[in-house]
PDB file of C-alpha atoms in Angstrom:
ATOM      1  CA  VAL A  16      14.981 -20.115  11.132  1.00 74.00           C
ATOM      2  CA  ASP A  17      15.533 -20.754  14.818  1.00 85.00           C
ATOM      3  CA  GLY A  18      12.187 -19.380  16.070  1.00 88.00           C
ATOM      4  CA  ARG A  19      13.444 -16.099  17.528  1.00 93.00           C
ATOM      5  CA  PRO A  20      11.469 -13.099  16.228  1.00 94.00           C
ATOM      6  CA  ALA A  21      13.440 -11.025  13.726  1.00 94.00           C
ATOM      7  CA  ALA A  22      13.010  -7.944  15.962  1.00 95.00           C
ATOM      8  CA  ASP A  23      14.880  -9.747  18.773  1.00 96.00           C
ATOM      9  CA  LEU A  24      17.897 -10.098  16.467  1.00 96.00           C
ATOM     10  CA  LEU A  25      18.378  -6.349  15.936  1.00 97.00           C
ATOM     11  CA  PRO A  26      21.481  -5.269  17.856  1.00 97.00           C
ATOM     12  CA  ALA A  27      21.349  -2.559  20.547  1.00 96.00           C
ATOM     13  CA  ASP A  28      24.337  -0.928  18.850  1.00 96.00           C
ATOM     14  CA  MET A  29      26.974  -1.771  16.252  1.00 96.00           C
ATOM     15  CA  LEU A  30      30.747  -1.567  15.985  1.00 92.00           C
ATOM     16  CA  ASP A  31      31.170  -1.350  19.763  1.00 92.00           C
ATOM     17  CA  GLY A  32      28.841   1.624  20.111  1.00 94.00           C
ATOM     18  CA  GLU A  33      30.032   3.643  17.107  1.00 94.00           C
ATOM     19  CA  LEU A  34      26.484   3.256  15.747  1.00 96.00           C
ATOM     20  CA  GLN A  35      23.598   3.499  18.181  1.00 97.00           C
ATOM     21  CA  ARG A  36      19.815   3.547  18.047  1.00 97.00           C
ATOM     22  CA  TYR A  37      18.575   7.134  17.630  1.00 96.00           C
ATOM     23  CA  PRO A  38      16.670   7.309  20.971  1.00 95.00           C
ATOM     24  CA  ASP A  39      19.863   6.237  22.800  1.00 96.00           C
ATOM     25  CA  ILE A  40      21.618   9.302  21.369  1.00 95.00           C
ATOM     26  CA  ASP A  41      18.719  11.714  21.879  1.00 94.00           C
ATOM     27  CA  PRO A  42      15.275  10.726  23.260  1.00 95.00           C
ATOM     28  CA  GLN A  43      13.608  13.385  21.069  1.00 96.00           C
ATOM     29  CA  TYR A  44      13.924  10.937  18.148  1.00 95.00           C
ATOM     30  CA  ALA A  45      12.098   8.086  19.893  1.00 96.00           C
ATOM     31  CA  GLU A  46       8.592   8.693  18.533  1.00 97.00           C
ATOM     32  CA  ALA A  47       9.573   9.403  14.907  1.00 96.00           C
ATOM     33  CA  VAL A  48      12.047   6.503  14.759  1.00 96.00           C
ATOM     34  CA  ASP A  49       9.492   4.131  16.284  1.00 96.00           C
ATOM     35  CA  GLN A  50       6.973   5.157  13.595  1.00 97.00           C
ATOM     36  CA  VAL A  51       9.483   4.580  10.777  1.00 97.00           C
ATOM     37  CA  GLU A  52      10.712   1.234  12.176  1.00 97.00           C
ATOM     38  CA  THR A  53       7.149  -0.016  12.786  1.00 97.00           C
ATOM     39  CA  TYR A  54       5.907   1.100   9.360  1.00 97.00           C
ATOM     40  CA  GLY A  55       8.950  -0.413   7.593  1.00 96.00           C
ATOM     41  CA  SER A  56       8.678  -3.686   9.492  1.00 96.00           C
ATOM     42  CA  ASP A  57       4.909  -3.987   8.914  1.00 97.00           C
ATOM     43  CA  LYS A  58       5.110  -3.061   5.212  1.00 95.00           C
ATOM     44  CA  LEU A  59       7.964  -5.484   4.463  1.00 94.00           C
ATOM     45  CA  THR A  60       6.227  -8.258   6.428  1.00 94.00           C
ATOM     46  CA  GLU A  61       3.052  -7.666   4.403  1.00 95.00           C
ATOM     47  CA  VAL A  62       4.728  -7.437   0.979  1.00 92.00           C
ATOM     48  CA  PHE A  63       7.188 -10.327   1.400  1.00 90.00           C
ATOM     49  CA  GLU A  64       4.744 -12.431   3.469  1.00 92.00           C
ATOM     50  CA  SER A  65       7.352 -13.231   6.091  1.00 93.00           C
ATOM     51  CA  HIS A  66       8.281 -11.494   9.328  1.00 94.00           C
ATOM     52  CA  SER A  67      10.668  -8.568   8.944  1.00 95.00           C
ATOM     53  CA  ALA A  68      12.205  -6.144  11.417  1.00 96.00           C
ATOM     54  CA  VAL A  69      13.767  -2.732  10.786  1.00 97.00           C
ATOM     55  CA  GLY A  70      16.188  -0.917  13.103  1.00 97.00           C
ATOM     56  CA  LEU A  71      17.597   2.587  12.557  1.00 97.00           C
ATOM     57  CA  TYR A  72      21.052   3.576  13.800  1.00 97.00           C
ATOM     58  CA  THR A  73      23.302   6.624  13.636  1.00 96.00           C
ATOM     59  CA  THR A  74      26.645   7.923  14.816  1.00 95.00           C
ATOM     60  CA  PRO A  75      26.656  10.170  17.913  1.00 95.00           C
ATOM     61  CA  ASP A  76      27.149  13.227  15.649  1.00 95.00           C
ATOM     62  CA  LEU A  77      24.192  12.087  13.451  1.00 94.00           C
ATOM     63  CA  GLN A  78      26.412  12.212  10.339  1.00 94.00           C
ATOM     64  CA  VAL A  79      25.911   8.579   9.219  1.00 94.00           C
ATOM     65  CA  GLN A  80      22.547   6.851   9.018  1.00 96.00           C
ATOM     66  CA  VAL A  81      22.182   3.083   8.899  1.00 96.00           C
ATOM     67  CA  ALA A  82      19.039   0.992   8.477  1.00 96.00           C
ATOM     68  CA  VAL A  83      19.183  -2.707   9.349  1.00 97.00           C
ATOM     69  CA  THR A  84      16.506  -5.068   8.052  1.00 96.00           C
ATOM     70  CA  ILE A  85      16.242  -8.691   9.117  1.00 96.00           C
ATOM     71  CA  TYR A  86      13.871 -10.844   7.100  1.00 94.00           C
ATOM     72  CA  ASP A  87      12.718 -14.383   7.954  1.00 94.00           C
ATOM     73  CA  GLY A  88      13.553 -15.982   4.649  1.00 91.00           C
ATOM     74  CA  GLU A  89      16.220 -16.103   2.002  1.00 90.00           C
ATOM     75  CA  SER A  90      16.188 -13.144  -0.327  1.00 82.00           C
ATOM     76  CA  GLY A  91      18.220 -13.087  -3.510  1.00 74.00           C
ATOM     77  CA  LEU A  92      18.564 -10.900  -6.561  1.00 68.00           C
ATOM     78  CA  PHE A  93      16.868  -7.501  -6.295  1.00 69.00           C
ATOM     79  CA  LEU A  94      18.378  -4.600  -8.236  1.00 66.00           C
ATOM     80  CA  GLN A  95      16.684  -1.290  -7.470  1.00 68.00           C
ATOM     81  CA  GLN A  96      18.736   0.568 -10.107  1.00 69.00           C
ATOM     82  CA  GLY A  97      18.602  -2.201 -12.725  1.00 68.00           C
ATOM     83  CA  PRO A  98      21.542  -4.353 -13.833  1.00 68.00           C
ATOM     84  CA  PRO A  99      25.063  -2.900 -13.674  1.00 70.00           C
ATOM     85  CA  VAL A 100      26.609  -1.010 -16.593  1.00 70.00           C
ATOM     86  CA  PRO A 101      30.335  -0.493 -17.230  1.00 72.00           C
ATOM     87  CA  PRO A 102      31.515   2.389 -14.970  1.00 69.00           C
ATOM     88  CA  GLU A 103      33.160   4.214 -17.878  1.00 72.00           C
ATOM     89  CA  MET A 104      29.751   4.374 -19.571  1.00 72.00           C
ATOM     90  CA  ALA A 105      28.087   5.818 -16.456  1.00 63.00           C
ATOM     91  CA  VAL A 106      30.672   8.532 -15.733  1.00 57.00           C
ATOM     92  CA  SER A 107      28.787  11.052 -17.874  1.00 67.00           C
ATOM     93  CA  SER A 108      25.680  10.659 -15.704  1.00 75.00           C
ATOM     94  CA  GLN A 109      25.198  12.223 -12.267  1.00 84.00           C
ATOM     95  CA  THR A 110      25.710   8.947 -10.433  1.00 86.00           C
ATOM     96  CA  VAL A 111      27.639   5.717 -10.876  1.00 86.00           C
ATOM     97  CA  GLY A 112      26.462   2.434  -9.399  1.00 87.00           C
ATOM     98  CA  ASP A 113      28.368  -0.749  -8.742  1.00 88.00           C
ATOM     99  CA  ILE A 114      27.622  -4.192  -7.374  1.00 89.00           C
ATOM    100  CA  ALA A 115      30.269  -6.268  -5.620  1.00 92.00           C
ATOM    101  CA  ARG A 116      30.811  -9.246  -3.369  1.00 95.00           C
ATOM    102  CA  GLN A 117      32.453  -8.258  -0.089  1.00 96.00           C
ATOM    103  CA  GLY A 118      33.200 -11.169   2.203  1.00 96.00           C
ATOM    104  CA  GLU A 119      29.963 -13.130   2.486  1.00 96.00           C
ATOM    105  CA  SER A 120      27.762 -10.181   1.483  1.00 96.00           C
ATOM    106  CA  VAL A 121      26.579  -8.867  -1.870  1.00 95.00           C
ATOM    107  CA  CYS A 122      26.708  -5.074  -1.969  1.00 95.00           C
ATOM    108  CA  ILE A 123      25.321  -2.311  -4.161  1.00 93.00           C
ATOM    109  CA  ALA A 124      26.673   1.228  -3.939  1.00 93.00           C
ATOM    110  CA  GLN A 125      25.953   4.585  -5.567  1.00 91.00           C
ATOM    111  CA  TRP A 126      28.526   7.344  -6.025  1.00 91.00           C
ATOM    112  CA  GLU A 127      28.326  10.868  -7.353  1.00 90.00           C
ATOM    113  CA  SER A 128      30.331  10.631 -10.602  1.00 84.00           C
ATOM    114  CA  GLN A 129      33.164  12.865  -9.356  1.00 86.00           C
ATOM    115  CA  ALA A 130      33.516  10.911  -6.101  1.00 89.00           C
ATOM    116  CA  PHE A 131      33.657   7.664  -8.088  1.00 87.00           C
ATOM    117  CA  THR A 132      36.448   8.883 -10.378  1.00 86.00           C
ATOM    118  CA  GLN A 133      38.396  10.091  -7.310  1.00 91.00           C
ATOM    119  CA  ASP A 134      37.922   6.799  -5.386  1.00 90.00           C
ATOM    120  CA  GLY A 135      35.750   8.577  -2.821  1.00 91.00           C
ATOM    121  CA  PRO A 136      33.137   6.834  -0.679  1.00 92.00           C
ATOM    122  CA  PRO A 137      29.655   6.189  -2.084  1.00 94.00           C
ATOM    123  CA  PHE A 138      26.738   8.345  -0.967  1.00 95.00           C
ATOM    124  CA  GLN A 139      24.834   5.153  -0.274  1.00 95.00           C
ATOM    125  CA  ALA A 140      25.845   1.554   0.174  1.00 95.00           C
ATOM    126  CA  GLN A 141      23.725  -1.518   0.772  1.00 95.00           C
ATOM    127  CA  CYS A 142      24.964  -4.989   1.650  1.00 96.00           C
ATOM    128  CA  GLN A 143      22.985  -8.175   2.112  1.00 96.00           C
ATOM    129  CA  ARG A 144      23.822 -11.614   3.420  1.00 96.00           C
ATOM    130  CA  VAL A 145      21.687 -14.731   3.692  1.00 95.00           C
ATOM    131  CA  VAL A 146      22.488 -16.821   6.754  1.00 95.00           C
ATOM    132  CA  ALA A 147      20.596 -19.425   8.815  1.00 94.00           C
ATOM    133  CA  GLY A 148      17.381 -18.981   6.805  1.00 94.00           C
ATOM    134  CA  ARG A 149      17.321 -15.217   7.272  1.00 96.00           C
ATOM    135  CA  THR A 150      18.336 -12.226   5.173  1.00 95.00           C
ATOM    136  CA  VAL A 151      20.287  -9.433   6.851  1.00 96.00           C
ATOM    137  CA  ASN A 152      20.343  -6.179   4.875  1.00 96.00           C
ATOM    138  CA  VAL A 153      22.226  -3.025   5.874  1.00 97.00           C
ATOM    139  CA  TYR A 154      21.617   0.278   4.084  1.00 96.00           C
ATOM    140  CA  ALA A 155      24.093   3.061   4.919  1.00 96.00           C
ATOM    141  CA  SER A 156      24.385   6.710   3.894  1.00 94.00           C
ATOM    142  CA  PRO A 157      26.425   8.786   3.423  1.00 92.00           C
ATOM    143  CA  GLY A 158      30.107   8.046   3.288  1.00 86.00           C
ATOM    144  CA  LEU A 159      30.446   4.425   4.384  1.00 93.00           C
ATOM    145  CA  THR A 160      32.437   2.242   2.020  1.00 94.00           C
ATOM    146  CA  ILE A 161      31.245  -1.111   0.719  1.00 95.00           C
ATOM    147  CA  GLU A 162      33.779  -2.737   3.075  1.00 96.00           C
ATOM    148  CA  GLN A 163      32.427  -0.844   6.109  1.00 96.00           C
ATOM    149  CA  THR A 164      28.835  -1.647   5.179  1.00 96.00           C
ATOM    150  CA  ALA A 165      29.642  -5.362   4.797  1.00 97.00           C
ATOM    151  CA  GLU A 166      31.367  -5.164   8.204  1.00 97.00           C
ATOM    152  CA  LEU A 167      28.069  -3.939   9.665  1.00 97.00           C
ATOM    153  CA  VAL A 168      26.251  -6.939   8.174  1.00 97.00           C
ATOM    154  CA  ASP A 169      28.843  -9.240   9.766  1.00 97.00           C
ATOM    155  CA  ASP A 170      28.428  -7.398  13.095  1.00 97.00           C
ATOM    156  CA  VAL A 171      24.626  -7.898  13.025  1.00 97.00           C
ATOM    157  CA  VAL A 172      25.065 -11.598  12.111  1.00 97.00           C
ATOM    158  CA  ALA A 173      27.595 -12.110  14.929  1.00 97.00           C
ATOM    159  CA  GLN A 174      25.519 -10.288  17.564  1.00 96.00           C
ATOM    160  CA  ALA A 175      22.400 -12.247  16.550  1.00 96.00           C
ATOM    161  CA  GLU A 176      24.453 -15.473  16.709  1.00 95.00           C
ATOM    162  CA  LEU A 177      23.190 -16.525  13.284  1.00 95.00           C
ATOM    163  CA  ASP A 178      26.364 -18.252  12.060  1.00 84.00           C
TER     164      ASP A 178
END
């Protein structure tokens, strides 16, 4: 870790302004977003015992929400839905999950069963990459593909000059 606080590594925007911080789109969100980012950062820092920073982003039409977390440390395996099961066995349930490597990131996504069988986008995708002693995690919903979510991780890494 190069000594810069994790919060200083959060980008002002992503994908050349396609995703922006909520207050930059509408100042009415400033107080609520600040509360969520502060709570998330403080809670993760406390639980993982290493500095963490959370930044919330959205598209100008507020249709896509993205949370970026940067953690001072290397984080590995953490499966919030448990280990993967064969997709054909999950099709009868409401949702289907998958885990995949995309570029240098490991990603987990959740689809509604019908969207999965029709190759639609997941309703949530999360990608994580460990680089330069830090973990960058991007959680996106709804409608971003695993590829697009991994692209966001790469954008954060590039803007923070971590690689």
